[in-house]
Short mmCIF file of C-alpha atoms in Angstrom, two decimals:
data_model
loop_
_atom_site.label_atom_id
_atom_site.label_comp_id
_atom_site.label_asym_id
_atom_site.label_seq_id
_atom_site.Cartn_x
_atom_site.Cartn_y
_atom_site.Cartn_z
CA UNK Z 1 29.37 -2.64 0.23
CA UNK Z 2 26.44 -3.97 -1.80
CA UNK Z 3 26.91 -2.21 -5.19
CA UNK Z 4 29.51 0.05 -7.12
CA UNK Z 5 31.62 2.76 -5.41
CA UNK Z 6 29.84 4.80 -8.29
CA UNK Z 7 31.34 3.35 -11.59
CA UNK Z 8 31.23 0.62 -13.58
CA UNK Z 9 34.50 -1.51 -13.40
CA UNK Z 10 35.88 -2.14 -17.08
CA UNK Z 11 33.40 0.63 -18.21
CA UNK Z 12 36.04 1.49 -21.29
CA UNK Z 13 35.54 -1.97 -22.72
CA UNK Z 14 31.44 -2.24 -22.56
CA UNK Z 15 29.02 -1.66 -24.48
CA UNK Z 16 26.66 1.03 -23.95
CA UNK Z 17 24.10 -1.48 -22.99
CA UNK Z 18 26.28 -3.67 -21.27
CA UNK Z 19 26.91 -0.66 -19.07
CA UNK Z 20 22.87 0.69 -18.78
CA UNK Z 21 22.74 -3.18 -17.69
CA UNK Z 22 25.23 -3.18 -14.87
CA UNK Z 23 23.61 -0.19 -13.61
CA UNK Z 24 20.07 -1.61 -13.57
CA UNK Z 25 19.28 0.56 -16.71
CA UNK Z 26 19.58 3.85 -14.23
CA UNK Z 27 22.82 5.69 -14.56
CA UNK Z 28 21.71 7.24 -10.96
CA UNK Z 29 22.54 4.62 -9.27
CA UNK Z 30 26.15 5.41 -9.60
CA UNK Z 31 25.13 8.51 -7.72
CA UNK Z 32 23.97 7.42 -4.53
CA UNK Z 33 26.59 4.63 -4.54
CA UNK Z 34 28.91 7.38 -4.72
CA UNK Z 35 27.42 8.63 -2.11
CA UNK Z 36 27.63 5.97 -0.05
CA UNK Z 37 30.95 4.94 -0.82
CA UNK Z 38 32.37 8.52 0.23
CA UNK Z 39 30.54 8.47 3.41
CA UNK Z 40 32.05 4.80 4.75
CA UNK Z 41 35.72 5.67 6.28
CA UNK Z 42 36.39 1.65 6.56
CA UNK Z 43 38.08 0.02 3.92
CA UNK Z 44 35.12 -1.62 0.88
CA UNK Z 45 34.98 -4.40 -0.79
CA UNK Z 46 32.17 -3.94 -3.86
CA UNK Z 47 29.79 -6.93 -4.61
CA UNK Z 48 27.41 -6.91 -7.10
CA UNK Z 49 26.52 -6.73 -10.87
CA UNK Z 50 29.11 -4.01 -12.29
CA UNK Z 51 31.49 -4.37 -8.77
CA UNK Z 52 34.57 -5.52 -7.64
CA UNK Z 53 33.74 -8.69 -7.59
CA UNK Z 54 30.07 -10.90 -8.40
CA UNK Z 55 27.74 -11.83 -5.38
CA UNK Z 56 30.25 -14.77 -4.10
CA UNK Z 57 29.50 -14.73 -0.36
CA UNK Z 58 32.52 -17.04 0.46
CA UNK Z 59 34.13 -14.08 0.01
CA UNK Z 60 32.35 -11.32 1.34
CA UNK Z 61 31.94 -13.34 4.98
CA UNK Z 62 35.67 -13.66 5.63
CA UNK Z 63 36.66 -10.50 4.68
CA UNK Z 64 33.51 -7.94 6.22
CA UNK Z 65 32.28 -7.15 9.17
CA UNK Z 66 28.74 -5.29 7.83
CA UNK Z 67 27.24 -5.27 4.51
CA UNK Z 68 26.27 -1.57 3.33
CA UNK Z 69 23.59 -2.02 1.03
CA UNK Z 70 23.08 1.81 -0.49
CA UNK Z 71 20.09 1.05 -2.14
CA UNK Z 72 17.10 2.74 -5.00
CA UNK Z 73 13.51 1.88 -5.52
CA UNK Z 74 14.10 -1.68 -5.12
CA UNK Z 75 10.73 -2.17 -3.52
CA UNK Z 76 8.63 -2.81 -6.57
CA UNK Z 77 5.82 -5.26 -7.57
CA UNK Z 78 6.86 -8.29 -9.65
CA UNK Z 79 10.77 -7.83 -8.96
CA UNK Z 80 12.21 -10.82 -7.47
CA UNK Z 81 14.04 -10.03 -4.69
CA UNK Z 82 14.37 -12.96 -3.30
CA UNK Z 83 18.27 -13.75 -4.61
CA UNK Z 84 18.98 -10.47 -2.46
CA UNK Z 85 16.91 -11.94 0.38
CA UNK Z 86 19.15 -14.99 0.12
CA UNK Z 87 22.83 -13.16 -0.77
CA UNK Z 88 22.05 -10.92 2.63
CA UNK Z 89 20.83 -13.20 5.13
CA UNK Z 90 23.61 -15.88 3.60
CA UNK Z 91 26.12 -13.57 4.73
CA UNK Z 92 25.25 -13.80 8.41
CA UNK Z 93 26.53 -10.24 8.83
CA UNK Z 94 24.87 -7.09 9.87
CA UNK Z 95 23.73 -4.96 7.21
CA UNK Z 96 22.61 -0.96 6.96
CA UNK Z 97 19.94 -0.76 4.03
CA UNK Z 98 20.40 2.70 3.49
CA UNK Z 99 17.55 4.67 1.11
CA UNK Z 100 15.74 1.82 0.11
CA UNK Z 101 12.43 3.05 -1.52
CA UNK Z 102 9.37 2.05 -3.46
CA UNK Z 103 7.88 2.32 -7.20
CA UNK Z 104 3.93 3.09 -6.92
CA UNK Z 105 1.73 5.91 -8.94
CA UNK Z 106 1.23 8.13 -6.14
CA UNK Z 107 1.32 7.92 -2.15
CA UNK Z 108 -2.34 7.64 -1.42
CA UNK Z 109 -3.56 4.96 1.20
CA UNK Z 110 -4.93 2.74 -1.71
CA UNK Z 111 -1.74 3.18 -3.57
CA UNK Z 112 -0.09 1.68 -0.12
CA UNK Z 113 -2.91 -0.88 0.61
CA UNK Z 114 -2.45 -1.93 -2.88
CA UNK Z 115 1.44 -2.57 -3.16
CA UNK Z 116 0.98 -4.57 0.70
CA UNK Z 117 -1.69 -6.69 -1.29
CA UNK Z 118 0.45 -7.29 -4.07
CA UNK Z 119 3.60 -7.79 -2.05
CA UNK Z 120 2.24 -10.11 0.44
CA UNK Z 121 1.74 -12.40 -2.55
CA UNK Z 122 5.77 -12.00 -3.29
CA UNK Z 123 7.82 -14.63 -1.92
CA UNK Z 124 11.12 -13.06 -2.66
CA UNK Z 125 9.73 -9.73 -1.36
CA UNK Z 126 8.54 -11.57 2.30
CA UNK Z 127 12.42 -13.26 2.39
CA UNK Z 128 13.85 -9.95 1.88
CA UNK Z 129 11.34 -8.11 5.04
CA UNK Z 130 12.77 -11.51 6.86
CA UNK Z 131 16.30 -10.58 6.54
CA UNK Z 132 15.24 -7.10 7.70
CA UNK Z 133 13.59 -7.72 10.65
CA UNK Z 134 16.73 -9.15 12.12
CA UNK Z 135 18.05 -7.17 15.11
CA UNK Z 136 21.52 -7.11 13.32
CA UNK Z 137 19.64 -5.19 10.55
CA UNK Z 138 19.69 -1.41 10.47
CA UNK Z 139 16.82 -0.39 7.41
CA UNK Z 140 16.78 3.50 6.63
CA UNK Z 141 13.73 4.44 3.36
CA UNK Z 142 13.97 6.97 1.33
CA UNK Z 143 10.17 8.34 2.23
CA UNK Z 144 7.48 8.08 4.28
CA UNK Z 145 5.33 6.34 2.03
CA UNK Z 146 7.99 3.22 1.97
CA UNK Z 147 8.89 3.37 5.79
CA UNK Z 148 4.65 2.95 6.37
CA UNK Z 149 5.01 -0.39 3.56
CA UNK Z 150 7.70 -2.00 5.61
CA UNK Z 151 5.47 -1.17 9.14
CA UNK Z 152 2.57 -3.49 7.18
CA UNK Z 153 5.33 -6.16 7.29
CA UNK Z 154 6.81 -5.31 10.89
CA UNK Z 155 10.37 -4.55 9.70
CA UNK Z 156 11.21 -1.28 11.93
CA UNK Z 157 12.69 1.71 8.98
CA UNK Z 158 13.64 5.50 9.69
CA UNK Z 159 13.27 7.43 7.13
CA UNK Z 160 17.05 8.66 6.02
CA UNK Z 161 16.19 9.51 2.18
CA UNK Z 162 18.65 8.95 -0.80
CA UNK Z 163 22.27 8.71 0.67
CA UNK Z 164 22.84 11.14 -2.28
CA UNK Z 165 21.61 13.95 0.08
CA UNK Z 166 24.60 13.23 2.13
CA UNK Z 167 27.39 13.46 -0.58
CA UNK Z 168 28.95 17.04 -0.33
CA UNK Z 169 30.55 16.76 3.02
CA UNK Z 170 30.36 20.79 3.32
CA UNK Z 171 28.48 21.80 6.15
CA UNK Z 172 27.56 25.20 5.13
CA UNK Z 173 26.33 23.83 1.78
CA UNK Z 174 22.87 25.56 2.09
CA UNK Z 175 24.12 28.82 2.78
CA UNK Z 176 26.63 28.69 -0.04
CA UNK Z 177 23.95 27.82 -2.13
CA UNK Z 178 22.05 30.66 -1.04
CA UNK Z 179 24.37 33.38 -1.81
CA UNK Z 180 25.17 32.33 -5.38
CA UNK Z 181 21.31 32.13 -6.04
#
């Protein structure tokens, strides 16, 4: 799994910006890697800044079948993406993207045709739609908005949302909800 299974290993001897570091300066992202992490049954093996162990992909390939990649707004003008583009399609295993979304002011078409502009200019950001466009690639967005980006580059996306929204396993959650409201 691409990320934390929502903590920070070592976090009792870190600074507190060591720790806002390994977490991309977003202490949500331990939320939706929860997430994540609760809803794969197979045995993980965390890679990544703040994981198990660092991006090494000699030994993520021997030891995986699929990379989960639980992911935020990673989808943003003028972030390099490109050492993700290479770490995943290095791998040469299949890969869920699961909640991968966008940063941009609003959702209007000229927020949209803007960002494609922009992006299109990216070369890290055009690796990483390569790697998705694989047929070994499942890509789930967190939002319309980002599922109609990745169409402008022809990588296929369903809209799944945050895999946060997924992390109390109680079915009658709503309800429950309901009645102590």
């Amino acid at each position: 799994m691409y990320g934390t299974a929502g903590r920070v290993r070592d976090d009792d001897r870190k600074s507190a910006d060591r720790l806002l570091e390994e977490v991309w300066d977003n202490s949500g992202n331990l939320v939706f890697q929860r997430a994540a992490s609760l809803l794969v049954d197979d045995p993980k093996l965390f890679v990544g800044r703040g994981a198990d162990v660092d991006e090494d992909q000699s030994r993520v390939v021997p030891d995986c079948k699929a990379i989960v990649f639980p992911a935020a707004n990673h989808i943003d003008a003028g972030r390099d993406l490109g050492s993700l583009a290479d770490w995943l399609g290095y791998a040469g295993l299949p890969v869920v993207v699961w909640g991968i979304g966008t940063q941009a002011p609003d959702t209007s078409d000229a927020a949209l045709d803007h960002l494609t502009r922009t992006l299109s200019n990216e070369g890290g950001f055009r690796r990483l739609a390569t790697v998705f466009r694989r047929p070994d690639v499942f890509v789930g967005v967190r939002g319309e908005f980002t599922r109609r980006l990745l169409e402008r580059f022809d990588v296929p996306a369903v809209v799944t949302g945050c895999p946060s929204f997924l992390m109390n396993a109680q079915i009658d959650l709503g309800r429950q909800l309901q009645e102590r409201w």
